[in-house]
Tab-separated table of N, CA and C in Angstrom:
chain	number	residue	atom	x	y	z
K	20	UNK	N	138.988	111.949	75.639
K	20	UNK	CA	139.413	110.535	75.562
K	20	UNK	C	140.681	110.451	74.524
K	21	UNK	N	141.631	109.723	74.904
K	21	UNK	CA	142.706	109.558	73.872
K	21	UNK	C	142.335	108.553	72.834
K	22	UNK	N	143.058	108.557	71.739
K	22	UNK	CA	142.730	107.648	70.647
K	22	UNK	C	143.611	106.298	70.760
K	23	UNK	N	144.412	106.209	71.843
K	23	UNK	CA	145.270	105.033	71.958
K	23	UNK	C	144.392	103.734	72.109
K	24	UNK	N	144.634	102.809	71.261
K	24	UNK	CA	143.874	101.546	71.246
K	24	UNK	C	144.502	100.648	72.262
K	25	UNK	N	143.804	100.033	73.246
K	25	UNK	CA	144.469	99.180	74.224
K	25	UNK	C	144.917	97.885	73.537
K	26	UNK	N	146.074	97.426	74.017
K	26	UNK	CA	146.664	96.118	73.706
K	26	UNK	C	146.253	95.132	74.700
K	27	UNK	N	145.588	94.054	74.236
K	27	UNK	CA	145.095	93.065	75.092
K	27	UNK	C	145.995	91.800	75.290
K	28	UNK	N	145.876	91.073	76.387
K	28	UNK	CA	146.640	89.828	76.603
K	28	UNK	C	145.951	88.770	75.870
K	29	UNK	N	144.672	88.821	75.671
K	29	UNK	CA	144.045	87.757	74.859
K	29	UNK	C	142.693	88.270	74.311
K	30	UNK	N	142.283	87.723	73.333
K	30	UNK	CA	140.815	88.109	72.769
K	30	UNK	C	140.341	86.878	72.026
K	31	UNK	N	139.261	86.378	72.332
K	31	UNK	CA	138.732	85.142	71.750
K	31	UNK	C	137.182	85.315	71.438
K	32	UNK	N	136.515	84.286	71.005
K	32	UNK	CA	135.085	84.438	70.859
K	32	UNK	C	134.252	84.860	71.970
K	33	UNK	N	134.724	84.294	73.205
K	33	UNK	CA	134.108	84.623	74.457
K	33	UNK	C	134.255	86.255	74.612
K	34	UNK	N	135.433	86.689	74.473
K	34	UNK	CA	135.728	88.199	74.723
K	34	UNK	C	134.924	89.012	73.714
K	35	UNK	N	134.826	88.555	72.461
K	35	UNK	CA	133.985	89.206	71.451
K	35	UNK	C	132.577	89.317	71.850
K	36	UNK	N	132.029	88.294	72.497
K	36	UNK	CA	130.620	88.261	72.995
K	36	UNK	C	130.516	89.289	74.210
K	37	UNK	N	131.515	89.358	75.048
K	37	UNK	CA	131.437	90.260	76.250
K	37	UNK	C	131.497	91.657	75.741
K	38	UNK	N	132.428	91.938	74.810
K	38	UNK	CA	132.578	93.405	74.257
K	38	UNK	C	131.373	93.825	73.562
K	39	UNK	N	130.908	92.860	72.723
K	39	UNK	CA	129.667	93.227	71.881
K	39	UNK	C	128.439	93.396	72.693
K	40	UNK	N	128.308	92.564	73.704
K	40	UNK	CA	127.087	92.616	74.517
K	40	UNK	C	127.198	93.808	75.464
K	41	UNK	N	128.322	94.159	75.865
K	41	UNK	CA	128.524	95.410	76.686
K	41	UNK	C	128.136	96.586	75.936
K	42	UNK	N	128.650	96.655	74.620
K	42	UNK	CA	128.200	97.722	73.705
K	42	UNK	C	126.727	97.732	73.410
K	43	UNK	N	126.047	96.670	73.280
K	43	UNK	CA	124.660	96.649	73.099
K	43	UNK	C	123.930	97.258	74.331
K	44	UNK	N	124.444	96.882	75.619
K	44	UNK	CA	123.830	97.536	76.802
K	44	UNK	C	123.989	98.861	76.838
K	45	UNK	N	125.208	99.375	76.455
K	45	UNK	CA	125.483	100.870	76.531
K	45	UNK	C	124.628	101.542	75.499
K	46	UNK	N	124.588	101.000	74.270
K	46	UNK	CA	123.823	101.573	73.237
K	46	UNK	C	122.400	101.682	73.510
K	47	UNK	N	121.690	100.609	74.157
K	47	UNK	CA	120.331	100.581	74.433
K	47	UNK	C	120.106	101.608	75.545
K	48	UNK	N	120.938	101.674	76.561
K	48	UNK	CA	120.676	102.585	77.574
K	48	UNK	C	120.684	104.091	77.060
K	49	UNK	N	121.525	104.309	76.116
K	49	UNK	CA	121.626	105.678	75.604
K	49	UNK	C	120.770	105.954	74.411
K	50	UNK	N	119.942	104.872	74.029
K	50	UNK	CA	119.186	104.871	72.837
K	50	UNK	C	119.957	105.220	71.559
K	51	UNK	N	121.173	104.662	71.407
K	51	UNK	CA	122.052	104.997	70.256
K	51	UNK	C	121.595	103.970	69.093
K	52	UNK	N	121.382	104.622	67.974
K	52	UNK	CA	120.923	103.781	66.765
K	52	UNK	C	122.130	103.250	66.053
K	53	UNK	N	122.910	102.272	66.673
K	53	UNK	CA	124.195	101.911	66.137
K	53	UNK	C	124.219	100.293	65.720
K	54	UNK	N	125.081	100.098	64.879
K	54	UNK	CA	125.422	98.815	64.462
K	54	UNK	C	126.853	98.502	65.111
K	55	UNK	N	126.937	97.335	65.696
K	55	UNK	CA	128.224	96.863	66.360
K	55	UNK	C	128.664	95.645	65.667
K	56	UNK	N	129.942	95.637	65.148
K	56	UNK	CA	130.409	94.463	64.482
K	56	UNK	C	131.838	94.146	65.004
K	57	UNK	N	132.026	92.848	65.372
K	57	UNK	CA	133.390	92.488	65.718
K	57	UNK	C	133.939	91.222	64.832
K	58	UNK	N	135.095	91.445	64.201
K	58	UNK	CA	135.640	90.444	63.425
K	58	UNK	C	136.874	89.918	64.198
K	59	UNK	N	137.052	88.608	64.144
K	59	UNK	CA	138.246	87.985	64.622
K	59	UNK	C	138.795	87.282	63.278
K	60	UNK	N	139.957	87.902	62.902
K	60	UNK	CA	140.418	87.497	61.580
K	60	UNK	C	139.358	87.934	60.528
K	61	UNK	N	139.033	86.927	59.733
K	61	UNK	CA	137.916	87.109	58.741
K	61	UNK	C	136.536	86.726	59.248
K	62	UNK	N	136.460	86.069	60.422
K	62	UNK	CA	135.209	85.633	60.879
K	62	UNK	C	134.443	86.759	61.616
K	63	UNK	N	133.176	86.974	61.261
K	63	UNK	CA	132.231	87.912	62.011
K	63	UNK	C	131.896	87.202	63.192
K	64	UNK	N	132.484	87.642	64.328
K	64	UNK	CA	132.310	87.023	65.661
K	64	UNK	C	131.082	87.604	66.279
K	65	UNK	N	130.694	88.790	66.045
K	65	UNK	CA	129.564	89.461	66.777
K	65	UNK	C	129.032	90.425	65.827
K	66	UNK	N	127.632	90.609	65.845
K	66	UNK	CA	126.972	91.652	65.111
K	66	UNK	C	125.644	91.887	65.882
K	67	UNK	N	125.292	93.183	65.903
K	67	UNK	CA	124.121	93.711	66.589
K	67	UNK	C	123.769	94.941	65.862
K	68	UNK	N	122.411	95.090	65.574
K	68	UNK	CA	121.841	96.291	65.040
K	68	UNK	C	120.798	96.804	66.040
K	69	UNK	N	120.968	98.005	66.563
K	69	UNK	CA	120.074	98.425	67.472
K	69	UNK	C	119.005	99.311	66.791
K	70	UNK	N	117.896	99.548	67.530
K	70	UNK	CA	116.726	100.195	66.888
K	70	UNK	C	117.190	101.585	66.360
K	71	UNK	N	116.735	101.919	65.132
K	71	UNK	CA	117.146	103.218	64.470
K	71	UNK	C	118.366	103.058	63.508
K	72	UNK	N	118.978	101.947	63.656
K	72	UNK	CA	120.181	101.678	62.595
K	72	UNK	C	119.690	101.155	61.380
K	73	UNK	N	120.443	101.036	60.404
K	73	UNK	CA	120.130	100.656	59.042
K	73	UNK	C	121.128	99.911	58.369
K	74	UNK	N	120.789	99.310	57.156
K	74	UNK	CA	121.844	98.537	56.441
K	74	UNK	C	122.983	99.443	56.028
K	75	UNK	N	122.704	100.823	55.935
K	75	UNK	CA	123.797	101.694	55.607
K	75	UNK	C	124.825	101.706	56.757
K	76	UNK	N	124.463	101.546	58.011
K	76	UNK	CA	125.362	101.529	59.057
K	76	UNK	C	126.244	100.205	59.004
K	77	UNK	N	125.685	99.147	58.549
K	77	UNK	CA	126.371	97.879	58.346
K	77	UNK	C	127.513	98.228	57.272
K	78	UNK	N	127.202	98.896	56.216
K	78	UNK	CA	128.076	99.165	55.103
K	78	UNK	C	129.217	100.093	55.656
K	79	UNK	N	128.832	101.098	56.447
K	79	UNK	CA	129.845	101.987	56.903
K	79	UNK	C	130.803	101.160	57.900
K	80	UNK	N	130.300	100.278	58.669
K	80	UNK	CA	131.113	99.533	59.600
K	80	UNK	C	132.097	98.679	58.800
K	81	UNK	N	131.632	98.059	57.664
K	81	UNK	CA	132.536	97.316	56.831
K	81	UNK	C	133.707	98.245	56.159
K	82	UNK	N	133.281	99.366	55.779
K	82	UNK	CA	134.184	100.209	55.068
K	82	UNK	C	135.282	100.782	56.039
K	83	UNK	N	134.897	101.139	57.211
K	83	UNK	CA	135.789	101.592	58.267
K	83	UNK	C	136.720	100.389	58.724
K	84	UNK	N	136.179	99.219	58.817
K	84	UNK	CA	136.998	98.024	59.164
K	84	UNK	C	138.131	97.729	58.105
K	85	UNK	N	137.783	98.019	56.856
K	85	UNK	CA	138.810	97.824	55.728
K	85	UNK	C	139.922	98.776	56.034
K	86	UNK	N	139.741	99.991	56.457
K	86	UNK	CA	140.744	100.937	56.824
K	86	UNK	C	141.710	100.283	57.870
K	87	UNK	N	141.066	99.809	58.857
K	87	UNK	CA	141.854	99.228	59.984
K	87	UNK	C	142.790	98.129	59.500
K	88	UNK	N	142.199	97.253	58.772
K	88	UNK	CA	142.944	96.009	58.271
K	88	UNK	C	144.063	96.617	57.312
K	89	UNK	N	143.838	97.634	56.477
K	89	UNK	CA	144.839	97.998	55.502
K	89	UNK	C	146.041	98.775	56.210
K	90	UNK	N	145.669	99.521	57.262
K	90	UNK	CA	146.687	100.542	57.863
K	90	UNK	C	147.105	99.958	59.309
K	91	UNK	N	146.323	99.133	59.911
K	91	UNK	CA	146.655	98.600	61.223
K	91	UNK	C	146.507	99.612	62.317
K	92	UNK	N	145.705	100.601	62.088
K	92	UNK	CA	145.414	101.706	63.063
K	92	UNK	C	143.890	102.026	62.932
K	93	UNK	N	143.404	102.671	63.884
K	93	UNK	CA	141.928	103.000	63.899
K	93	UNK	C	141.564	103.827	62.742
K	94	UNK	N	140.392	103.722	62.201
K	94	UNK	CA	139.859	104.476	61.144
K	94	UNK	C	139.955	106.003	61.478
K	95	UNK	N	139.705	106.250	62.693
K	95	UNK	CA	139.747	107.699	63.125
K	95	UNK	C	141.229	108.273	62.906
K	96	UNK	N	142.232	107.522	63.494
K	96	UNK	CA	143.589	107.954	63.318
K	96	UNK	C	143.956	108.173	61.763
K	97	UNK	N	143.528	107.172	61.026
K	97	UNK	CA	143.890	107.333	59.615
K	97	UNK	C	143.225	108.527	58.988
K	98	UNK	N	142.039	108.771	59.424
K	98	UNK	CA	141.271	110.006	58.936
K	98	UNK	C	141.897	111.268	59.350
K	99	UNK	N	142.391	111.405	60.571
K	99	UNK	CA	142.964	112.623	61.077
K	99	UNK	C	144.429	112.765	60.598
K	100	UNK	N	145.176	111.728	60.599
K	100	UNK	CA	146.514	111.866	60.336
K	100	UNK	C	146.998	111.681	58.866
K	101	UNK	N	146.238	110.844	58.110
K	101	UNK	CA	146.622	110.630	56.727
K	101	UNK	C	145.741	111.269	55.772
K	102	UNK	N	144.486	111.407	55.987
K	102	UNK	CA	143.490	112.115	55.101
K	102	UNK	C	143.466	113.620	55.239
K	103	UNK	N	143.303	114.048	56.439
K	103	UNK	CA	143.135	115.434	56.680
K	103	UNK	C	141.847	116.001	56.005
K	104	UNK	N	142.083	117.022	55.066
K	104	UNK	CA	141.052	117.694	54.427
K	104	UNK	C	140.830	117.230	52.944
K	105	UNK	N	141.795	116.260	52.589
K	105	UNK	CA	141.665	115.927	51.092
K	105	UNK	C	141.508	114.370	50.928
K	106	UNK	N	140.335	113.950	51.035
K	106	UNK	CA	139.932	112.456	50.949
K	106	UNK	C	140.351	112.066	49.461
K	107	UNK	N	140.158	112.707	48.458
K	107	UNK	CA	140.477	112.327	47.135
K	107	UNK	C	142.012	112.097	47.065
K	108	UNK	N	142.872	112.923	47.468
K	108	UNK	CA	144.277	112.708	47.395
K	108	UNK	C	144.629	111.484	48.137
K	109	UNK	N	144.126	111.261	49.344
K	109	UNK	CA	144.384	110.044	50.161
K	109	UNK	C	144.066	108.872	49.328
K	110	UNK	N	142.838	108.755	48.883
K	110	UNK	CA	142.277	107.557	48.077
K	110	UNK	C	143.211	107.310	46.904
K	111	UNK	N	143.586	108.410	46.134
K	111	UNK	CA	144.330	108.189	44.966
K	111	UNK	C	145.807	107.738	45.356
K	112	UNK	N	146.323	108.391	46.429
K	112	UNK	CA	147.728	108.089	46.809
K	112	UNK	C	147.811	106.482	47.221
K	113	UNK	N	146.811	105.937	47.837
K	113	UNK	CA	146.773	104.591	48.150
K	113	UNK	C	146.075	103.654	47.262
K	114	UNK	N	145.575	104.058	46.035
K	114	UNK	CA	144.792	103.369	45.226
K	114	UNK	C	143.595	102.666	45.799
K	115	UNK	N	142.823	103.488	46.605
K	115	UNK	CA	141.598	102.943	47.283
K	115	UNK	C	140.433	103.524	46.720
K	116	UNK	N	139.286	102.886	46.863
K	116	UNK	CA	138.041	103.243	46.529
K	116	UNK	C	137.157	103.848	47.587
K	117	UNK	N	136.450	104.895	47.534
K	117	UNK	CA	135.562	105.472	48.518
K	117	UNK	C	134.408	104.564	48.745
K	118	UNK	N	134.100	103.715	47.759
K	118	UNK	CA	132.908	102.714	47.952
K	118	UNK	C	133.471	101.760	48.938
K	119	UNK	N	134.719	101.350	49.004
K	119	UNK	CA	135.161	100.290	49.874
K	119	UNK	C	135.874	100.767	51.151
K	120	UNK	N	136.297	101.936	51.314
K	120	UNK	CA	137.154	102.435	52.472
K	120	UNK	C	136.579	103.686	52.941
K	121	UNK	N	136.287	103.699	54.206
K	121	UNK	CA	135.861	104.969	54.833
K	121	UNK	C	136.759	105.324	56.054
K	122	UNK	N	137.773	106.227	55.783
K	122	UNK	CA	138.714	106.638	56.945
K	122	UNK	C	138.025	107.725	57.813
K	123	UNK	N	137.075	107.260	58.619
K	123	UNK	CA	136.390	108.101	59.616
K	123	UNK	C	136.195	107.290	60.785
K	124	UNK	N	135.988	107.887	61.877
K	124	UNK	CA	136.113	107.157	63.195
K	124	UNK	C	134.951	106.082	63.359
K	125	UNK	N	135.294	105.039	64.136
K	125	UNK	CA	134.332	104.019	64.375
K	125	UNK	C	134.870	102.657	64.305
K	126	UNK	N	136.068	102.414	63.780
K	126	UNK	CA	136.655	101.075	63.760
K	126	UNK	C	137.992	101.093	64.441
K	127	UNK	N	138.225	100.196	65.336
K	127	UNK	CA	139.535	100.103	65.922
K	127	UNK	C	140.137	98.782	65.815
K	128	UNK	N	141.389	98.632	65.849
K	128	UNK	CA	142.053	97.411	65.795
K	128	UNK	C	141.922	96.670	67.137
K	129	UNK	N	141.776	95.322	67.077
K	129	UNK	CA	141.811	94.451	68.329
K	129	UNK	C	143.222	93.842	68.276
K	130	UNK	N	144.088	94.163	69.201
K	130	UNK	CA	145.421	93.724	69.108
K	130	UNK	C	145.659	92.889	70.381
K	131	UNK	N	146.399	91.758	70.314
K	131	UNK	CA	146.895	90.904	71.293
K	131	UNK	C	148.297	90.844	71.278
K	132	UNK	N	148.961	91.441	72.323
K	132	UNK	CA	150.415	91.617	72.512
K	132	UNK	C	151.010	92.065	71.215
K	133	UNK	N	150.380	93.152	70.675
K	133	UNK	CA	151.018	93.753	69.573
K	133	UNK	C	150.592	93.330	68.147
K	134	UNK	N	149.892	92.189	68.087
K	134	UNK	CA	149.446	91.592	66.856
K	134	UNK	C	147.997	91.865	66.486
K	135	UNK	N	147.777	92.392	65.377
K	135	UNK	CA	146.282	92.649	64.951
K	135	UNK	C	145.524	91.320	64.828
K	136	UNK	N	144.606	91.129	65.630
K	136	UNK	CA	143.789	89.766	65.501
K	136	UNK	C	142.396	90.115	65.040
K	137	UNK	N	141.771	91.300	64.999
K	137	UNK	CA	140.550	91.662	64.669
K	137	UNK	C	140.188	93.037	64.589
K	138	UNK	N	138.957	93.352	64.379
K	138	UNK	CA	138.492	94.673	64.314
K	138	UNK	C	137.098	94.878	65.020
K	139	UNK	N	136.961	95.975	65.777
K	139	UNK	CA	135.648	96.304	66.352
K	139	UNK	C	135.275	97.498	65.629
K	140	UNK	N	134.024	97.475	65.134
K	140	UNK	CA	133.407	98.669	64.479
K	140	UNK	C	132.109	99.023	64.961
K	141	UNK	N	131.906	100.407	65.173
K	141	UNK	CA	130.623	100.878	65.640
K	141	UNK	C	130.188	101.963	64.638
K	142	UNK	N	128.983	101.944	64.185
K	142	UNK	CA	128.503	103.047	63.154
K	142	UNK	C	127.033	103.299	63.470
K	143	UNK	N	126.784	104.744	63.409
K	143	UNK	CA	125.508	105.222	63.713
K	143	UNK	C	125.448	106.549	64.311
K	144	UNK	N	126.474	106.907	65.010
K	144	UNK	CA	126.597	108.238	65.601
K	144	UNK	C	127.605	109.027	64.898
K	145	UNK	N	127.917	110.262	65.364
K	145	UNK	CA	128.979	110.969	64.692
K	145	UNK	C	130.372	110.225	64.871
K	146	UNK	N	131.195	110.475	63.895
K	146	UNK	CA	132.407	109.722	63.749
K	146	UNK	C	133.096	109.640	65.144
K	147	UNK	N	133.360	110.749	65.777
K	147	UNK	CA	134.190	110.703	66.925
K	147	UNK	C	133.429	109.856	68.115
K	148	UNK	N	132.185	109.951	68.164
K	148	UNK	CA	131.367	109.227	69.160
K	148	UNK	C	131.480	107.719	68.797
K	149	UNK	N	131.394	107.300	67.655
K	149	UNK	CA	131.435	105.864	67.258
K	149	UNK	C	132.948	105.394	67.711
K	150	UNK	N	133.956	106.163	67.501
K	150	UNK	CA	135.319	105.742	67.852
K	150	UNK	C	135.385	105.662	69.404
K	151	UNK	N	134.858	106.634	70.081
K	151	UNK	CA	135.122	106.608	71.522
K	151	UNK	C	134.262	105.407	72.173
K	152	UNK	N	133.073	105.161	71.632
K	152	UNK	CA	132.394	103.986	72.102
K	152	UNK	C	133.155	102.721	71.900
K	153	UNK	N	133.765	102.510	70.809
K	153	UNK	CA	134.597	101.288	70.433
K	153	UNK	C	135.869	101.220	71.383
K	154	UNK	N	136.534	102.370	71.592
K	154	UNK	CA	137.689	102.391	72.503
K	154	UNK	C	137.243	102.007	73.908
K	155	UNK	N	136.292	102.666	74.349
K	155	UNK	CA	135.820	102.366	75.806
K	155	UNK	C	135.477	100.889	76.018
K	156	UNK	N	134.901	100.272	74.917
K	156	UNK	CA	134.503	98.878	75.107
K	156	UNK	C	135.900	98.027	75.229
K	157	UNK	N	136.874	98.371	74.359
K	157	UNK	CA	138.033	97.536	74.377
K	157	UNK	C	138.800	97.844	75.878
K	158	UNK	N	138.676	99.066	76.211
K	158	UNK	CA	139.435	99.376	77.439
K	158	UNK	C	138.752	98.586	78.696
K	159	UNK	N	137.357	98.541	78.662
K	159	UNK	CA	136.717	97.703	79.600
K	159	UNK	C	137.116	96.334	79.646
K	160	UNK	N	137.352	95.715	78.382
K	160	UNK	CA	137.718	94.321	78.351
K	160	UNK	C	139.169	94.185	78.825
K	161	UNK	N	139.974	95.164	78.493
K	161	UNK	CA	141.446	95.092	78.954
K	161	UNK	C	141.492	95.138	80.484
K	162	UNK	N	140.545	95.934	81.092
K	162	UNK	CA	140.634	96.207	82.504
K	162	UNK	C	139.784	95.192	83.346
K	163	UNK	N	139.151	94.325	82.626
K	163	UNK	CA	138.253	93.356	83.325
K	163	UNK	C	139.082	92.317	84.199
K	164	UNK	N	138.728	92.148	85.476
K	164	UNK	CA	139.500	91.268	86.257
K	164	UNK	C	139.409	89.730	85.658
K	165	UNK	N	140.519	89.105	85.801
K	165	UNK	CA	140.461	87.625	85.282
K	165	UNK	C	139.663	86.821	86.185
K	166	UNK	N	138.709	86.016	85.786
K	166	UNK	CA	138.066	84.988	86.710
K	166	UNK	C	138.981	84.151	87.434
K	167	UNK	N	138.618	83.861	88.657
K	167	UNK	CA	139.494	82.963	89.420
K	167	UNK	C	139.501	81.559	88.703
K	168	UNK	N	140.685	80.850	88.883
K	168	UNK	CA	140.788	79.610	88.156
K	168	UNK	C	140.265	78.629	89.291
K	169	UNK	N	139.184	77.974	88.949
K	169	UNK	CA	138.441	76.995	89.839
K	169	UNK	C	138.715	75.584	89.563
K	170	UNK	N	139.583	75.254	88.625
K	170	UNK	CA	139.982	73.875	88.247
K	170	UNK	C	140.493	73.065	89.370
K	171	UNK	N	141.327	73.609	90.142
K	171	UNK	CA	141.801	72.755	91.193
K	171	UNK	C	140.982	72.842	92.518
K	172	UNK	N	139.804	73.456	92.481
K	172	UNK	CA	139.060	73.585	93.679
K	172	UNK	C	138.224	72.376	93.924
């Protein structure tokens, strides 16, 4: 799976519910002990904690999301392309705290026509698995057929 984050035509609270609920279904079916969080701007638009997850997963999701907000890229991409094998050098270069930022997979930007409007974060699995779950959920939303307009019917 590529790391390219899909660009959406729109994303609102209803979309946050669809994406989050879809991830809950996927997580439950696979018995993934994950936390799923979606922010629109600064508003926490969706949150779910599945069996086996913990408050630590919530904290990881927040730390990953800060990376997305700071760099405008997925936390996975930042980890691979900017951090490499030297987390300390990365944190020092950008004046960041390891307590507040986690450049590891699982948080992806939600973009609408190129503009960052929110963050989707998954935490509880291996870093790359968290990342892939989040990307798959946004791709499903992007590829979802638009409902028919029944206003004139």
